[in-house]
Amino acid sequence: MRSLLRFALVPAAVLAVAGAWFAGSTAEAASAPSDISGFYTGKLKSRSTPLSTDKPDGGSDAVTLQISQDGDALQATLTVIDEEEGNEVFHLEGRTGNGRFWLLGNGEGETVLLTGSAKGTSPKRKIKAAGTYVDSEEFSTLKISVKEVA
């Protein structure tokens, strides 16, 4: 999953979809969104599609997600724990409103876009998200399921 693709190369369509998704909840976001700040642990499932002739493959990894929130603005660090290849860290920014959120950012040459929702209250909150991972060699669909750690 490592390569040299930079955030600037993310197709405008991906950003437009994130903006359009969030635009639907702008009114709700204006009225103090629920705070989803916290430290979460769980699983990431991925389905990779190489841009070469290799066959698609999938996998599952442990993840941690640290979220901080200021109003409806989010900053997050997603760490994919991989004991064989080493951990991958993604620094993400986004917005939240009406129990939903989006996060967008990059790691070492890769870009990640996540959309999801949070359920419950601290310290037992759960987050489910789906998204896309892109680098110069492949793109992957992602599913993340995490629980807040007290």
CSV table of C-alpha atoms in Angstrom, one decimal:
chain,number,residue,atom,x,y,z
A,1,MET,CA,0.0,0.0,0.0
A,2,ARG,CA,3.0,2.3,0.1
A,3,SER,CA,3.8,4.6,-2.8
A,4,LEU,CA,4.3,8.3,-3.8
A,5,LEU,CA,0.7,9.4,-4.6
A,6,ARG,CA,0.0,12.8,-2.9
A,7,PHE,CA,-3.2,14.3,-1.6
A,8,ALA,CA,-3.2,16.8,-4.6
A,9,LEU,CA,-3.8,13.8,-7.0
A,10,VAL,CA,-7.1,12.8,-5.4
A,11,PRO,CA,-9.7,13.1,-8.1
A,12,ALA,CA,-12.0,16.1,-7.7
A,13,ALA,CA,-15.0,13.8,-7.9
A,14,VAL,CA,-14.0,12.1,-4.6
A,15,LEU,CA,-13.9,15.5,-2.9
A,16,ALA,CA,-17.2,16.5,-4.5
A,17,VAL,CA,-18.9,13.4,-3.2
A,18,ALA,CA,-17.6,14.1,0.4
A,19,GLY,CA,-18.8,17.7,0.2
A,20,ALA,CA,-22.2,16.7,-1.2
A,21,TRP,CA,-22.7,14.1,1.4
A,22,PHE,CA,-21.9,16.5,4.2
A,23,ALA,CA,-24.0,19.4,2.7
A,24,GLY,CA,-27.1,17.4,3.4
A,25,SER,CA,-26.5,17.7,7.2
A,26,THR,CA,-25.3,21.3,7.3
A,27,ALA,CA,-28.4,22.5,9.1
A,28,GLU,CA,-28.0,19.8,11.8
A,29,ALA,CA,-24.3,20.6,12.1
A,30,ALA,CA,-25.0,24.2,12.9
A,31,SER,CA,-26.7,23.1,16.1
A,32,ALA,CA,-23.8,21.7,18.2
A,33,PRO,CA,-23.0,18.2,16.9
A,34,SER,CA,-22.5,15.4,19.3
A,35,ASP,CA,-18.9,15.1,20.5
A,36,ILE,CA,-17.2,12.0,19.0
A,37,SER,CA,-13.8,12.7,20.4
A,38,GLY,CA,-12.1,9.7,21.8
A,39,PHE,CA,-9.7,6.8,21.3
A,40,TYR,CA,-11.2,3.8,19.5
A,41,THR,CA,-9.9,0.3,18.6
A,42,GLY,CA,-11.3,-2.3,16.3
A,43,LYS,CA,-10.9,-3.9,12.8
A,44,LEU,CA,-10.4,-2.7,9.3
A,45,LYS,CA,-11.5,-4.9,6.4
A,46,SER,CA,-10.2,-4.1,2.9
A,47,ARG,CA,-10.7,-5.3,-0.7
A,48,SER,CA,-7.8,-4.2,-2.9
A,49,THR,CA,-7.9,-3.7,-6.6
A,50,PRO,CA,-4.4,-3.4,-8.2
A,51,LEU,CA,-3.9,-1.2,-11.2
A,52,SER,CA,-1.6,-3.9,-12.6
A,53,THR,CA,-2.6,-7.4,-13.8
A,54,ASP,CA,-2.5,-8.8,-10.3
A,55,LYS,CA,-5.8,-10.2,-9.0
A,56,PRO,CA,-7.8,-8.3,-6.3
A,57,ASP,CA,-7.3,-9.5,-2.8
A,58,GLY,CA,-8.7,-8.7,0.7
A,59,GLY,CA,-7.6,-8.7,4.2
A,60,SER,CA,-8.3,-7.6,7.8
A,61,ASP,CA,-6.1,-5.6,10.2
A,62,ALA,CA,-6.4,-4.2,13.7
A,63,VAL,CA,-6.8,-0.4,13.8
A,64,THR,CA,-6.8,2.4,16.2
A,65,LEU,CA,-8.6,5.7,15.6
A,66,GLN,CA,-7.9,8.8,17.7
A,67,ILE,CA,-10.5,11.6,17.1
A,68,SER,CA,-10.4,15.2,18.4
A,69,GLN,CA,-13.3,17.6,17.8
A,70,ASP,CA,-13.8,21.4,17.9
A,71,GLY,CA,-17.4,22.3,17.0
A,72,ASP,CA,-18.1,20.3,13.8
A,73,ALA,CA,-14.4,20.1,12.8
A,74,LEU,CA,-12.6,16.8,13.2
A,75,GLN,CA,-9.0,15.8,13.3
A,76,ALA,CA,-8.1,12.2,13.5
A,77,THR,CA,-5.2,9.7,13.4
A,78,LEU,CA,-6.0,6.3,11.9
A,79,THR,CA,-3.3,3.7,12.6
A,80,VAL,CA,-3.5,0.4,10.7
A,81,ILE,CA,-1.6,-2.2,12.7
A,82,ASP,CA,0.4,-4.5,10.5
A,83,GLU,CA,3.0,-6.7,12.3
A,84,GLU,CA,4.6,-7.9,9.0
A,85,GLU,CA,5.0,-4.7,7.1
A,86,GLY,CA,4.8,-2.1,9.9
A,87,ASN,CA,2.1,0.2,11.0
A,88,GLU,CA,0.6,2.7,8.6
A,89,VAL,CA,-0.5,6.1,10.0
A,90,PHE,CA,-3.0,8.4,8.3
A,91,HIS,CA,-3.7,12.0,9.5
A,92,LEU,CA,-7.2,12.9,8.6
A,93,GLU,CA,-9.4,16.0,8.8
A,94,GLY,CA,-13.2,16.3,8.3
A,95,ARG,CA,-16.5,17.4,9.6
A,96,THR,CA,-19.4,15.9,11.7
A,97,GLY,CA,-23.1,16.5,12.1
A,98,ASN,CA,-26.2,14.6,12.9
A,99,GLY,CA,-24.3,11.6,14.1
A,100,ARG,CA,-22.4,11.3,10.7
A,101,PHE,CA,-18.9,12.3,9.7
A,102,TRP,CA,-16.4,12.3,6.9
A,103,LEU,CA,-12.6,12.2,7.2
A,104,LEU,CA,-10.1,12.8,4.4
A,105,GLY,CA,-6.3,12.7,4.6
A,106,ASN,CA,-3.1,11.0,3.6
A,107,GLY,CA,-0.2,8.9,4.9
A,108,GLU,CA,3.1,8.2,3.3
A,109,GLY,CA,1.9,8.7,-0.3
A,110,GLU,CA,-1.6,7.2,0.2
A,111,THR,CA,-4.9,9.0,0.5
A,112,VAL,CA,-7.9,7.8,2.6
A,113,LEU,CA,-11.5,9.0,2.5
A,114,LEU,CA,-13.9,7.7,5.2
A,115,THR,CA,-17.6,8.4,5.8
A,116,GLY,CA,-19.4,6.9,8.7
A,117,SER,CA,-21.6,7.3,11.8
A,118,ALA,CA,-21.2,7.1,15.6
A,119,LYS,CA,-23.7,5.4,17.8
A,120,GLY,CA,-24.0,5.5,21.6
A,121,THR,CA,-22.5,7.8,24.2
A,122,SER,CA,-19.0,7.9,25.7
A,123,PRO,CA,-17.4,5.7,27.0
A,124,LYS,CA,-19.3,3.0,25.0
A,125,ARG,CA,-19.6,4.7,21.6
A,126,LYS,CA,-19.2,2.7,18.4
A,127,ILE,CA,-18.2,3.9,15.0
A,128,LYS,CA,-18.7,2.3,11.7
A,129,ALA,CA,-17.2,3.8,8.5
A,130,ALA,CA,-16.7,2.9,4.9
A,131,GLY,CA,-14.2,4.4,2.6
A,132,THR,CA,-11.6,4.3,-0.1
A,133,TYR,CA,-7.8,4.0,0.0
A,134,VAL,CA,-5.8,5.2,-3.0
A,135,ASP,CA,-2.1,5.0,-4.0
A,136,SER,CA,-0.2,4.9,-7.3
A,137,GLU,CA,-0.5,1.1,-7.5
A,138,GLU,CA,-4.0,0.2,-6.2
A,139,PHE,CA,-7.2,1.3,-4.7
A,140,SER,CA,-9.1,-0.4,-2.0
A,141,THR,CA,-12.6,-0.3,-0.4
A,142,LEU,CA,-12.5,-0.1,3.4
A,143,LYS,CA,-14.9,-1.0,6.2
A,144,ILE,CA,-14.0,0.0,9.7
A,145,SER,CA,-15.7,-1.0,12.9
A,146,VAL,CA,-14.3,0.4,16.2
A,147,LYS,CA,-15.4,0.8,19.8
A,148,GLU,CA,-14.4,3.5,22.2
A,149,VAL,CA,-11.8,2.7,24.8
A,150,ALA,CA,-12.6,4.2,28.2
